[in-house]
Short mmCIF file of C-alpha atoms in Angstrom, two decimals:
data_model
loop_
_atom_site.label_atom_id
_atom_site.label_comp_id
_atom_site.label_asym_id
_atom_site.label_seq_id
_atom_site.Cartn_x
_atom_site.Cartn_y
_atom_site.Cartn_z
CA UNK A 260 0.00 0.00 0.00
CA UNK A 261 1.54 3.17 -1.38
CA UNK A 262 2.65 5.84 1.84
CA UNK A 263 0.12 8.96 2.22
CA UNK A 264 3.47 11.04 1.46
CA UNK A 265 6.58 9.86 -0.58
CA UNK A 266 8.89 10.87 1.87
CA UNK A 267 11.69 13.03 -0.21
CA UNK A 268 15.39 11.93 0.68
CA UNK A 269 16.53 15.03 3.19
CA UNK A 270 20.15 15.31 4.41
CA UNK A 271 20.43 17.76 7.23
CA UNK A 272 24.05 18.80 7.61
CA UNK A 273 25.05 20.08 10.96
CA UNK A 274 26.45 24.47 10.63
CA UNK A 275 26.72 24.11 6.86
CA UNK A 276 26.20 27.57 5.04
CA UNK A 277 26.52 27.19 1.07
CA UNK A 278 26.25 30.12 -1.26
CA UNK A 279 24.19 29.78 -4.42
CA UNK A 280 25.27 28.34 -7.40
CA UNK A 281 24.71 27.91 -10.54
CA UNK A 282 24.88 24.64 -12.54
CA UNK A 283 28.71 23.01 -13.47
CA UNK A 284 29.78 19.73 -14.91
CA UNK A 285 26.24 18.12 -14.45
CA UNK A 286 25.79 19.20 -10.81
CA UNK A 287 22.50 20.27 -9.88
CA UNK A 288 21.69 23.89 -9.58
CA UNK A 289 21.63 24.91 -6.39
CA UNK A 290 18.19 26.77 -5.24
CA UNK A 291 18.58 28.77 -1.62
CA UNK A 292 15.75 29.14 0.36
CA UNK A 293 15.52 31.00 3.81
CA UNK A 294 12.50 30.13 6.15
CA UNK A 295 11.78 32.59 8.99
CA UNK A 296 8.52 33.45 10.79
CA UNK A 297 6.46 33.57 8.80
CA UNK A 298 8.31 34.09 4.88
CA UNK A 299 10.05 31.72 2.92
CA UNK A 300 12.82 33.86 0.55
CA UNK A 301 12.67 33.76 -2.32
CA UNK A 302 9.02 33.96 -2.62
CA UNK A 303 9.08 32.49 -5.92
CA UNK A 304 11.45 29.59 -7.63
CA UNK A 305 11.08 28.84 -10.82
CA UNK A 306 12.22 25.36 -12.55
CA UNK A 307 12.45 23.93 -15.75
CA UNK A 308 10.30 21.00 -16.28
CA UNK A 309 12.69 17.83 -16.16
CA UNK A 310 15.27 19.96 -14.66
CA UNK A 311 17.21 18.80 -11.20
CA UNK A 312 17.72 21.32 -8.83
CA UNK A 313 18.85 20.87 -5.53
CA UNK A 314 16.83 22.81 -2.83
CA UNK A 315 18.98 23.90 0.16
CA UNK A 316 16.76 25.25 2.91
CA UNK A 317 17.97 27.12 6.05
CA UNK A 318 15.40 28.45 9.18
CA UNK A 319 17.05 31.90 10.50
CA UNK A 320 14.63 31.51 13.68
CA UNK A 321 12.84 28.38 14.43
CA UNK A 322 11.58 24.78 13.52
CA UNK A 323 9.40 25.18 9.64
CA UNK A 324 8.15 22.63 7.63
CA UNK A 325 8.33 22.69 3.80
CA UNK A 326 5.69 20.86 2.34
CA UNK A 327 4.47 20.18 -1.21
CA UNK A 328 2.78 16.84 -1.88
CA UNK A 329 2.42 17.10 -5.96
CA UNK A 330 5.79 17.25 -5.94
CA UNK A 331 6.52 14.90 -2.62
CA UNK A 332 8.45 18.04 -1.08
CA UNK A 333 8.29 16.95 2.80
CA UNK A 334 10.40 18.65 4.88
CA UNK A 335 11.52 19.67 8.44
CA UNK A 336 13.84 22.75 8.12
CA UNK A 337 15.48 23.39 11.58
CA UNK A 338 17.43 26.41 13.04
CA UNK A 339 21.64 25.29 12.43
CA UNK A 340 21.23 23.38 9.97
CA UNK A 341 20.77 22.64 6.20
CA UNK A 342 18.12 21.09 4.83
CA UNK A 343 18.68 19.69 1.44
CA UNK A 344 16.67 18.26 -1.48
CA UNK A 345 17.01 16.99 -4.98
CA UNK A 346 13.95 17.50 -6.85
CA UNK A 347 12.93 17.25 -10.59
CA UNK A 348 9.69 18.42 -11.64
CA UNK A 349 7.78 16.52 -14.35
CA UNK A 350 4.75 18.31 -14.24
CA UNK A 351 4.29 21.92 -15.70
CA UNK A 352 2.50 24.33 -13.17
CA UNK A 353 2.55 26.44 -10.32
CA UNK A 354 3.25 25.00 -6.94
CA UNK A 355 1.83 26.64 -3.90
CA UNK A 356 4.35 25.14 -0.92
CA UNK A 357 3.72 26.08 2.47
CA UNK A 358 4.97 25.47 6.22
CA UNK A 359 3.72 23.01 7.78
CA UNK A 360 5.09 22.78 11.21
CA UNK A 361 2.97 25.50 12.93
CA UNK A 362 5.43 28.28 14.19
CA UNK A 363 3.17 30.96 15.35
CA UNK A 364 0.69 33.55 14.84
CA UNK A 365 1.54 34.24 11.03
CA UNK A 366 1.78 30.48 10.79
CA UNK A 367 -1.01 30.16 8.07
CA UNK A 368 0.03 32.16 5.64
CA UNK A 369 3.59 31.18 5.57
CA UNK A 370 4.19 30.23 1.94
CA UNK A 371 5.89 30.29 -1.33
CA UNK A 372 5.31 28.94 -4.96
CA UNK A 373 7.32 26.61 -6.84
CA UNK A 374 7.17 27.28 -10.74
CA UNK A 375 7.78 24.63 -12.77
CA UNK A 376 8.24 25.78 -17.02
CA UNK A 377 8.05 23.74 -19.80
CA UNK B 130 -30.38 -12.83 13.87
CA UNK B 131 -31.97 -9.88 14.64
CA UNK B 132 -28.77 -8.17 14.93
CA UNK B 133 -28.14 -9.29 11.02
CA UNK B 134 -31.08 -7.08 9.66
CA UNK B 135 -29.72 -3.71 11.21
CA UNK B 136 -27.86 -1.84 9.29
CA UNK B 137 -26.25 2.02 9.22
CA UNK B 138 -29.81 3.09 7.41
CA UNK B 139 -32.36 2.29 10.25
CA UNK B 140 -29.72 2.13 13.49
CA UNK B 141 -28.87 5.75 13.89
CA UNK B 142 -30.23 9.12 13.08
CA UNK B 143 -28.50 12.52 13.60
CA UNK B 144 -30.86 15.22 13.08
CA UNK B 145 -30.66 19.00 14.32
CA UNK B 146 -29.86 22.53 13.74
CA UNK B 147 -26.22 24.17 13.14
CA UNK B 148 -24.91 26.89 14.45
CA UNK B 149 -22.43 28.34 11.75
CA UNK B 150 -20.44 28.87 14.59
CA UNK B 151 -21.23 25.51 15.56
CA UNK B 152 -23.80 22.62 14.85
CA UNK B 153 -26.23 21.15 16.58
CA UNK B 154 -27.13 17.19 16.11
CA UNK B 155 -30.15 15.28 17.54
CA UNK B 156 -29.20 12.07 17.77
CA UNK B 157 -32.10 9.63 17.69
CA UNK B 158 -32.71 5.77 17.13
CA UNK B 159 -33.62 5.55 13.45
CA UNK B 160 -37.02 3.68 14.10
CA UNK B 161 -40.36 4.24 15.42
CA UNK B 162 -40.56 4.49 19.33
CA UNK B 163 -43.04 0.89 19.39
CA UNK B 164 -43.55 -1.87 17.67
CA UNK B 165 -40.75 -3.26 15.52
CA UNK B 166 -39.07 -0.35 16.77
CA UNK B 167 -38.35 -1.52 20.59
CA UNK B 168 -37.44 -4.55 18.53
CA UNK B 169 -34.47 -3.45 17.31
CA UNK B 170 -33.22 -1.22 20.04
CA UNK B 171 -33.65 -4.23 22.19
CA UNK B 172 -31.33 -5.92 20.05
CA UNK B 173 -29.06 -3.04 19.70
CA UNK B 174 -28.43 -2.45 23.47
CA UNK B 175 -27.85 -6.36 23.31
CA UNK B 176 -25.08 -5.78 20.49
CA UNK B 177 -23.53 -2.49 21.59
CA UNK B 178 -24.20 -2.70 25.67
CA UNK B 179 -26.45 0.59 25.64
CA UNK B 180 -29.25 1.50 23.68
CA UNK B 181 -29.17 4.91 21.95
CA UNK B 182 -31.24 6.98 23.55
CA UNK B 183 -32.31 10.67 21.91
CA UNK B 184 -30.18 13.70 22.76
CA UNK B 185 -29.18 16.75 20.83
CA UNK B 186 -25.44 17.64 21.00
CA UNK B 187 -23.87 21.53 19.79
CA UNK B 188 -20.52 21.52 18.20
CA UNK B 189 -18.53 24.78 18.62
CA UNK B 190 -15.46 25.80 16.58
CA UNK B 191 -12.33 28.27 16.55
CA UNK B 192 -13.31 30.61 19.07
CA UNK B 193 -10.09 32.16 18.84
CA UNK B 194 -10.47 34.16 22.06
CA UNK B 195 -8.13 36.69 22.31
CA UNK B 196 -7.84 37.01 18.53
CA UNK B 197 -8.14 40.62 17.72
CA UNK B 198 -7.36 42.01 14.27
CA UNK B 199 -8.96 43.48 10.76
CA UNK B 200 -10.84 40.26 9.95
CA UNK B 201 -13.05 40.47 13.14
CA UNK B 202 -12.65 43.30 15.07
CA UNK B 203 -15.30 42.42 17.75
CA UNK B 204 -13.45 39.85 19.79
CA UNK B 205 -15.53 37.25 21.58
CA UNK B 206 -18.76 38.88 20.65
CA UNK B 207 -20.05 35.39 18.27
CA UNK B 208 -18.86 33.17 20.63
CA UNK B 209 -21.26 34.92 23.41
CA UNK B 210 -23.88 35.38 20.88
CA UNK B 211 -23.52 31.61 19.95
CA UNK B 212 -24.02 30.82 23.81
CA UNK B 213 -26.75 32.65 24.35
CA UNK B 214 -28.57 30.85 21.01
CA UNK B 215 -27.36 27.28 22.78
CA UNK B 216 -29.14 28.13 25.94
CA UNK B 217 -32.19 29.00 24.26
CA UNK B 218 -32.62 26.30 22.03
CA UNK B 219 -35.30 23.32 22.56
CA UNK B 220 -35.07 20.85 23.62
CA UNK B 221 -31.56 22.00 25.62
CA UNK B 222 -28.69 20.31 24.78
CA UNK B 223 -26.16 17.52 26.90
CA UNK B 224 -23.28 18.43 25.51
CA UNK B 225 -21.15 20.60 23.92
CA UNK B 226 -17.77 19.71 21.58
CA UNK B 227 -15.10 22.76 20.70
CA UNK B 228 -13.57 21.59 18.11
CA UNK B 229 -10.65 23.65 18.77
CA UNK B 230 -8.39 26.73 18.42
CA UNK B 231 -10.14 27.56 21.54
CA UNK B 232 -7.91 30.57 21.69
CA UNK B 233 -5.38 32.86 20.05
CA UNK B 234 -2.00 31.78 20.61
CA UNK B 235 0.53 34.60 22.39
CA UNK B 236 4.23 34.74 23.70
CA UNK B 237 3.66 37.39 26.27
CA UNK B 238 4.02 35.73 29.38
CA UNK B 239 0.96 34.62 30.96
CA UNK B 240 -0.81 35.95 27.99
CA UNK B 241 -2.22 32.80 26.33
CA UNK B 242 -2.91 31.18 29.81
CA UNK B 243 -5.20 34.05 30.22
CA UNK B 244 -7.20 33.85 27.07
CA UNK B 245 -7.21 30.39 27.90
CA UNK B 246 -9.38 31.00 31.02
CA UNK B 247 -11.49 33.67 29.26
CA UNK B 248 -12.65 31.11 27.02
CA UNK B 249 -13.45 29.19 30.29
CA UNK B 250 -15.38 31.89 31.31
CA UNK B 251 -17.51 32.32 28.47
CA UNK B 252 -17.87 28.69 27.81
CA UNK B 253 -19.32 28.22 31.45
CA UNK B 254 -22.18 29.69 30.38
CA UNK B 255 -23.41 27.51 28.10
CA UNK B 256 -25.86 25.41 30.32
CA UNK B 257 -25.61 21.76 29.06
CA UNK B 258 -24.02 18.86 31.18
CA UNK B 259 -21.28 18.24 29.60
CA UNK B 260 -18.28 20.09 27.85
CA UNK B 261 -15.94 19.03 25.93
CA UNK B 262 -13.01 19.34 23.72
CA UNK B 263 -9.44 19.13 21.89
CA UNK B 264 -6.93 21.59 21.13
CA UNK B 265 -6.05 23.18 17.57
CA UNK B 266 -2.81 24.64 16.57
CA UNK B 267 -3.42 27.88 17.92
CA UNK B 268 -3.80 25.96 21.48
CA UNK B 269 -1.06 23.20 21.47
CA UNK B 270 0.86 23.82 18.40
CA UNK B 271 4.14 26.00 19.92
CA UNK B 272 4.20 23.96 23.08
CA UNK B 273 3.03 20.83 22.38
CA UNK B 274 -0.12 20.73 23.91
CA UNK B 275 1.45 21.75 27.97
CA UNK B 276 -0.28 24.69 28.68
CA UNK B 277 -3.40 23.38 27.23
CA UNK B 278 -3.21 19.95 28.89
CA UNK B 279 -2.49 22.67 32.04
CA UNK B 280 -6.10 24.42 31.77
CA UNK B 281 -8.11 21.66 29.80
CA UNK B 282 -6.42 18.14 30.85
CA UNK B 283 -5.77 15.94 28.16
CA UNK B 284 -5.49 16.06 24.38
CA UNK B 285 -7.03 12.92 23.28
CA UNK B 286 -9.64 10.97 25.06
CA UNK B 287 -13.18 8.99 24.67
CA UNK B 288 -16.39 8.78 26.63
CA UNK B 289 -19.45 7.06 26.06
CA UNK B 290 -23.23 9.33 26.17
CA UNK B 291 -26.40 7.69 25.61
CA UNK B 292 -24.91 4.18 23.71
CA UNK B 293 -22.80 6.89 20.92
CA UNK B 294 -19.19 6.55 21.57
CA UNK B 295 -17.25 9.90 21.84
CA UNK B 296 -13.70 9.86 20.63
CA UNK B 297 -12.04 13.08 20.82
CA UNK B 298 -8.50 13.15 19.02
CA UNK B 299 -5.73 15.58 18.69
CA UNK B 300 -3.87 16.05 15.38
CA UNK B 301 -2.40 19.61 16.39
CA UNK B 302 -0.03 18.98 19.18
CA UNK B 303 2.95 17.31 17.41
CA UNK B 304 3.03 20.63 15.28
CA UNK B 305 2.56 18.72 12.26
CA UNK B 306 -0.60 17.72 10.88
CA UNK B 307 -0.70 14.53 12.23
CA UNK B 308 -2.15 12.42 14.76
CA UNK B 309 0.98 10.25 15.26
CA UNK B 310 1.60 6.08 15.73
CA UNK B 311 1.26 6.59 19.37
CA UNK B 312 -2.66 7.77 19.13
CA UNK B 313 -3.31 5.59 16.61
CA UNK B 314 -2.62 2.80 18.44
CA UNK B 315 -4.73 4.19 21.37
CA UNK B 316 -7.66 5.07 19.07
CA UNK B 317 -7.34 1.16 17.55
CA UNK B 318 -7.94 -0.54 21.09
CA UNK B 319 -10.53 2.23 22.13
CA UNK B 320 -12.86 0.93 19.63
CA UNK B 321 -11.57 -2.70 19.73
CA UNK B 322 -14.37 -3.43 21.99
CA UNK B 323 -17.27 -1.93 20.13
CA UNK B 324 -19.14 -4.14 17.72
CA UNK B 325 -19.32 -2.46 13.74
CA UNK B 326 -22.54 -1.46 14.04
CA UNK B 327 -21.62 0.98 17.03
CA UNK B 328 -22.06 4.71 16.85
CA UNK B 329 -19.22 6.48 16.71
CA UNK B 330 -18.41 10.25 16.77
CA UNK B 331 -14.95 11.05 16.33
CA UNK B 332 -14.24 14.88 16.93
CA UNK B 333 -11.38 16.74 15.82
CA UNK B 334 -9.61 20.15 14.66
CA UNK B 335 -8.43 19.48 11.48
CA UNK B 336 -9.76 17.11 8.84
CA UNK B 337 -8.96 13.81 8.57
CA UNK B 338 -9.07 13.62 4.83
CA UNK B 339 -7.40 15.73 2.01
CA UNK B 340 -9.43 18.60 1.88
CA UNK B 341 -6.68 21.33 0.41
CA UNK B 342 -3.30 20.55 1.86
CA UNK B 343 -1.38 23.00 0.33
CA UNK B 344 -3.71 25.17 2.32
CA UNK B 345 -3.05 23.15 5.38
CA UNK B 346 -6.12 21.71 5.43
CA UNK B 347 -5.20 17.98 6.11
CA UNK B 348 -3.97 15.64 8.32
CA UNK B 349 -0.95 13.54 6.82
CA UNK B 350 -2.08 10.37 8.62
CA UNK B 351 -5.81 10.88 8.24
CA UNK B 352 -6.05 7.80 6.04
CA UNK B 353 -4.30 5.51 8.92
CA UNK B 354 -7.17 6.82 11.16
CA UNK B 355 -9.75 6.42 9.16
CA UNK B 356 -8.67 2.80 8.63
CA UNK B 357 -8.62 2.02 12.00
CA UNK B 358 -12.66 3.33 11.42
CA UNK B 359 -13.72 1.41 8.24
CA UNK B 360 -14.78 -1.66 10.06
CA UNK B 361 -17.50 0.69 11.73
CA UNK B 362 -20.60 1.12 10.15
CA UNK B 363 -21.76 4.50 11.71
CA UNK B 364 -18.88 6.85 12.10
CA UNK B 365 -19.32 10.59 12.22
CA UNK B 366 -16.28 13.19 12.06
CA UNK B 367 -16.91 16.61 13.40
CA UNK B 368 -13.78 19.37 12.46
CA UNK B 369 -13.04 22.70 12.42
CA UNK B 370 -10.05 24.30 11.19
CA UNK B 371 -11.07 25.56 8.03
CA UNK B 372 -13.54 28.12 9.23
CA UNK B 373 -16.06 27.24 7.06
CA UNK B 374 -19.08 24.71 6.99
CA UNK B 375 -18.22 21.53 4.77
CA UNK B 376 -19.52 18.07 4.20
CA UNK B 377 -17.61 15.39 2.92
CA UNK B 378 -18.35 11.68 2.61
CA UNK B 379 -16.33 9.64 2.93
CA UNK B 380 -16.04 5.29 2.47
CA UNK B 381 -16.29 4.69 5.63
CA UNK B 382 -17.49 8.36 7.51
CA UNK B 383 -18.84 11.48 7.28
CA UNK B 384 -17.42 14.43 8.18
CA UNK B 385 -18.69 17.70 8.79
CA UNK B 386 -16.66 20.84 9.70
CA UNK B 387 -18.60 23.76 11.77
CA UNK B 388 -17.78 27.30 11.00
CA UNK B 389 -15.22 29.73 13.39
CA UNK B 390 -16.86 32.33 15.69
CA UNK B 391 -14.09 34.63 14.95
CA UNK B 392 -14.11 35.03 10.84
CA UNK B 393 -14.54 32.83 7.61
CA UNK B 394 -12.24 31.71 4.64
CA UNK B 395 -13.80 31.41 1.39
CA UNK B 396 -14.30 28.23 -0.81
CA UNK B 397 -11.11 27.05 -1.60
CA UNK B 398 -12.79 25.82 -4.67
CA UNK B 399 -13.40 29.89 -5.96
CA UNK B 400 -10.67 31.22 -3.86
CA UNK B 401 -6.53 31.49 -4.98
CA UNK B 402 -5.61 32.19 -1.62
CA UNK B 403 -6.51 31.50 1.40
CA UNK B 404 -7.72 34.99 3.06
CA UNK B 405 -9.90 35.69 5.45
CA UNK B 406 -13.26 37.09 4.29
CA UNK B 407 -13.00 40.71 4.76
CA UNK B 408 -15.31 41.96 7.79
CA UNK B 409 -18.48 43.45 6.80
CA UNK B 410 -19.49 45.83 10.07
CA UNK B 411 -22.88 46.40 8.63
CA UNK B 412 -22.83 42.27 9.48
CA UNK B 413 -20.82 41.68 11.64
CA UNK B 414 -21.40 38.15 12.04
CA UNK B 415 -22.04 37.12 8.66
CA UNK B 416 -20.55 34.03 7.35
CA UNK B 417 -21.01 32.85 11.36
CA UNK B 418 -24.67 31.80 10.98
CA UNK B 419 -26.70 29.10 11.64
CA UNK B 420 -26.77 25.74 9.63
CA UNK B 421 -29.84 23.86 9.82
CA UNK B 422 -29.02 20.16 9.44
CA UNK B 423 -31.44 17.12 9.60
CA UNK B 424 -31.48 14.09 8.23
CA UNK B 425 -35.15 12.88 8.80
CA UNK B 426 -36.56 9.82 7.64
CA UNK B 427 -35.26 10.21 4.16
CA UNK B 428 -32.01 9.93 4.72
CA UNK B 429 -29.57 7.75 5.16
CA UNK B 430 -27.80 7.58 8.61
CA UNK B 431 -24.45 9.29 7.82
CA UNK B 432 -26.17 11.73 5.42
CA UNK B 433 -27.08 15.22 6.72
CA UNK B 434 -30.15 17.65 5.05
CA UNK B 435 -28.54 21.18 5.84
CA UNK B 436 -30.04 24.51 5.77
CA UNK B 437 -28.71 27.81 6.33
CA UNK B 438 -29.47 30.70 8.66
CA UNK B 439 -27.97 33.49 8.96
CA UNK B 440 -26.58 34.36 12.99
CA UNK B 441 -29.44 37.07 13.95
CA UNK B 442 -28.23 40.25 15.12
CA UNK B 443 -31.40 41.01 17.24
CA UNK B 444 -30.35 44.11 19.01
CA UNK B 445 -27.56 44.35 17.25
CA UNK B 446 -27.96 45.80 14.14
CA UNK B 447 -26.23 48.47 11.41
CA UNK B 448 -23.44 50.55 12.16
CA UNK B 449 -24.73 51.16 15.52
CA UNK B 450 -25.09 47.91 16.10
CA UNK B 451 -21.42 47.58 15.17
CA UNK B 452 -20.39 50.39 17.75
CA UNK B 453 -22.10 48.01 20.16
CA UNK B 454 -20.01 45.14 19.75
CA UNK B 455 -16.73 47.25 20.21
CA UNK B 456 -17.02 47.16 23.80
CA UNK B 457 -13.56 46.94 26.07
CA UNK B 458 -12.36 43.58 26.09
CA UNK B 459 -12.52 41.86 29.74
CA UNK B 460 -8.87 40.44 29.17
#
């Protein structure tokens, strides 16, 4: 029986602080994201359909979520650390992605969209 | 057997009136009072160890106390007006659920702990037997449920009134939407001793099915609780969360969210985003009315008739009756 979520594969690395970058020698791009209450930055991200990115999340405050189950985005992003994910789109659309991991009064409209282009 | 010929169309009916700030359910055996009738509720208390007996029941929802801000600048002013509609209805009600955000989160010290006890306060009033309820996120979600469990006791919990089985579980605390393994296994040997034809009313704050996640409107383990439900023939889900009335029906449930006392969000169906609607101050409480639901004879027993009533102003009416409902808060 197929999970509610597919969990996405998450490696948290401990006081890591990468800069963005863009793609080289068939590495992923590299798409930064900053959670804090109650804004994810950029407020936009926009992907090529079929593209791999690699989503590196960081909260400047406390514990967020990152959640987006069309595209089985499932996240915990925690204060000190990195949260990274690959992800490639196959779908054309726009992704509303929100936190789930309720951090306070603003809590519910604490979101972002995820563009994916053909 | 006798027990064979029941099933969920003639064991159970839930009838009654909604409050859009809440809902009210009659819950009645599904045959006539003689005849046949004592039949089968005979056979029923034999099945499920107490007959079901009429009552009428009020759910309440997002009360938000302490909320104050553009989308409803009156405060507690529906919830009160809600209470004094409960306490006038006939026949009374025995019981009342909140199906949480009971109050307005805060990080000023002592702050939420007070809201906390205004809602007490107000919810006093209401003059039924029993009240109960469970947290939503703006209760339990920063802490994990401790103050809450503080003021209100626990989280998750069951009771039995008048042979329907009230199960009362808490998908806020963990600060995800989720219920968790740990109250699923609770909730699976709670009902282990009930037989499928039991009634069962599971209340909630959020619902238990995909209803919009990417507006948070979910639980991520609903469908492990609802499995844990299936083999049960008359199971009822009351919600709130979403601040607006819904019905959904489900394989193996119902479930029926009650509208907030504090403001409403639109259909996410019409709606791109999820913002409150504005406040309208020549009506104050629209969007917070009443919601006549009953499923008579006609209907099946999961499946509710609704009808909707606007929440009367009465004296309050107009921009005057706007100026009326600004008064100091008590907190």
């Amino acid at each position: 029986m197929p999970r509610p979520f597919q969990r996405a594969h998450v490696v948290a690395l401990a006081a890591v602080v990468a800069l963005s970058s863009p793609a080289r020698g068939g590495e992923p791009r590299v798409v930064e994201i900053t959670a804090k209450r109650f804004e994810f930055s950029p407020a936009v991200v926009t992907v090529k359909k079929g593209e791999t990115v690699m989503l590196r999340l960081r909260s400047l405050d406390v514990t967020h979520g990152f959640f987006q189950k069309d595209l089985g985005i499932d996240l915990e992003i925690e204060p000190g650390k990195v949260t990274e994910m690959t992800l490639t789109p196959r779908v054309q659309g726009r992704y509303l992605t929100i936190c789930d991991h309720f951090c306070g009064s603003g809590h519910g409209n604490m979101k972002m969209t995820i563009v994916v282009e053909e | 057997m006798t027990e064979a010929r029941i099933d969920r169309r003639t064991f159970l009916r839930i009838a009654g009136m909604s409050l859009g700030a809440g809902a009210l359910y009659r819950v009645a055996p599904g045959w006539a009072a003689d005849g046949p009738g004592n039949d089968m509720a005979a056979a029923q208390q034999r099945v499920n160890g107490e007959a079901v007996t009429p009552f009428t029941f009020v759910q309440l929802s997002d009360t938000h106390v302490g909320f104050s801000g553009p989308p409803n600048p009156t405060g507690t002013a529906a919830f009160e007006r809600a209470v004094e509609m409960v306490n006038r209805l006939t026949p009374q009600p025995e019981l009342v659920l909140f199906t949480g955000d009971l109050s307005h989160e805060s990080e000023a010290p002592g702050e939420h702990a007070a809201r906390m006890k205004h809602f007490q306060e107000i919810a006093a009033r209401v003059r039924v037997s029993k009240r109960r309820m469970v947290p939503g996120e703006h209760d339990a979600g920063l802490d994990g449920g401790v103050l809450y469990r503080s003021v209100f006791g626990e989280t998750h919990y069951s009771f039995d009134h008048r042979g329907v089985h009230f199960v009362a579980l808490d998908n806020v605390s963990r600060a995800k939407p989720e219920v968790g393994p740990e109250q699923i296994a609770w909730l699976r040997a709670d009902v282990a001793r009930f037989p499928p034809t039991a009634p069962i009313v599971v209340f909630t704050h959020r619902p238990l099915f995909d209803l919009k996640p990417e507006w948070e409107w979910f639980t991520r383990d609903g469908d492990a609780v609802m499995a844990v439900l299936a083999p049960y023939e008359n199971v009822t889900v009351l919600y709130g969360h979403i601040h607006r009335e819904d019905l959904h029906s489900g394989p193996h449930a119902t479930h029926y969210a009650a509208r907030s006392l504090i403001f409403a969000f639109p259909d996410p169906a019409q709606a791109a985003d999820k913002k409150p609607i504005p406040f309208d101050k020549e009506h104050p409480f629209r969007n917070l009315g009443l919601r006549v639901a009953d499923a008579g004879n006609r209907a099946s027993s999961r499946t509710v008739r609704c009808e909707e009533v606007e929440l009367s102003m009465r004296e309050y009416s107009g921009t005057e009756g706007f100026a009326q409902l600004l008064k100091p808060s008590s907190l």
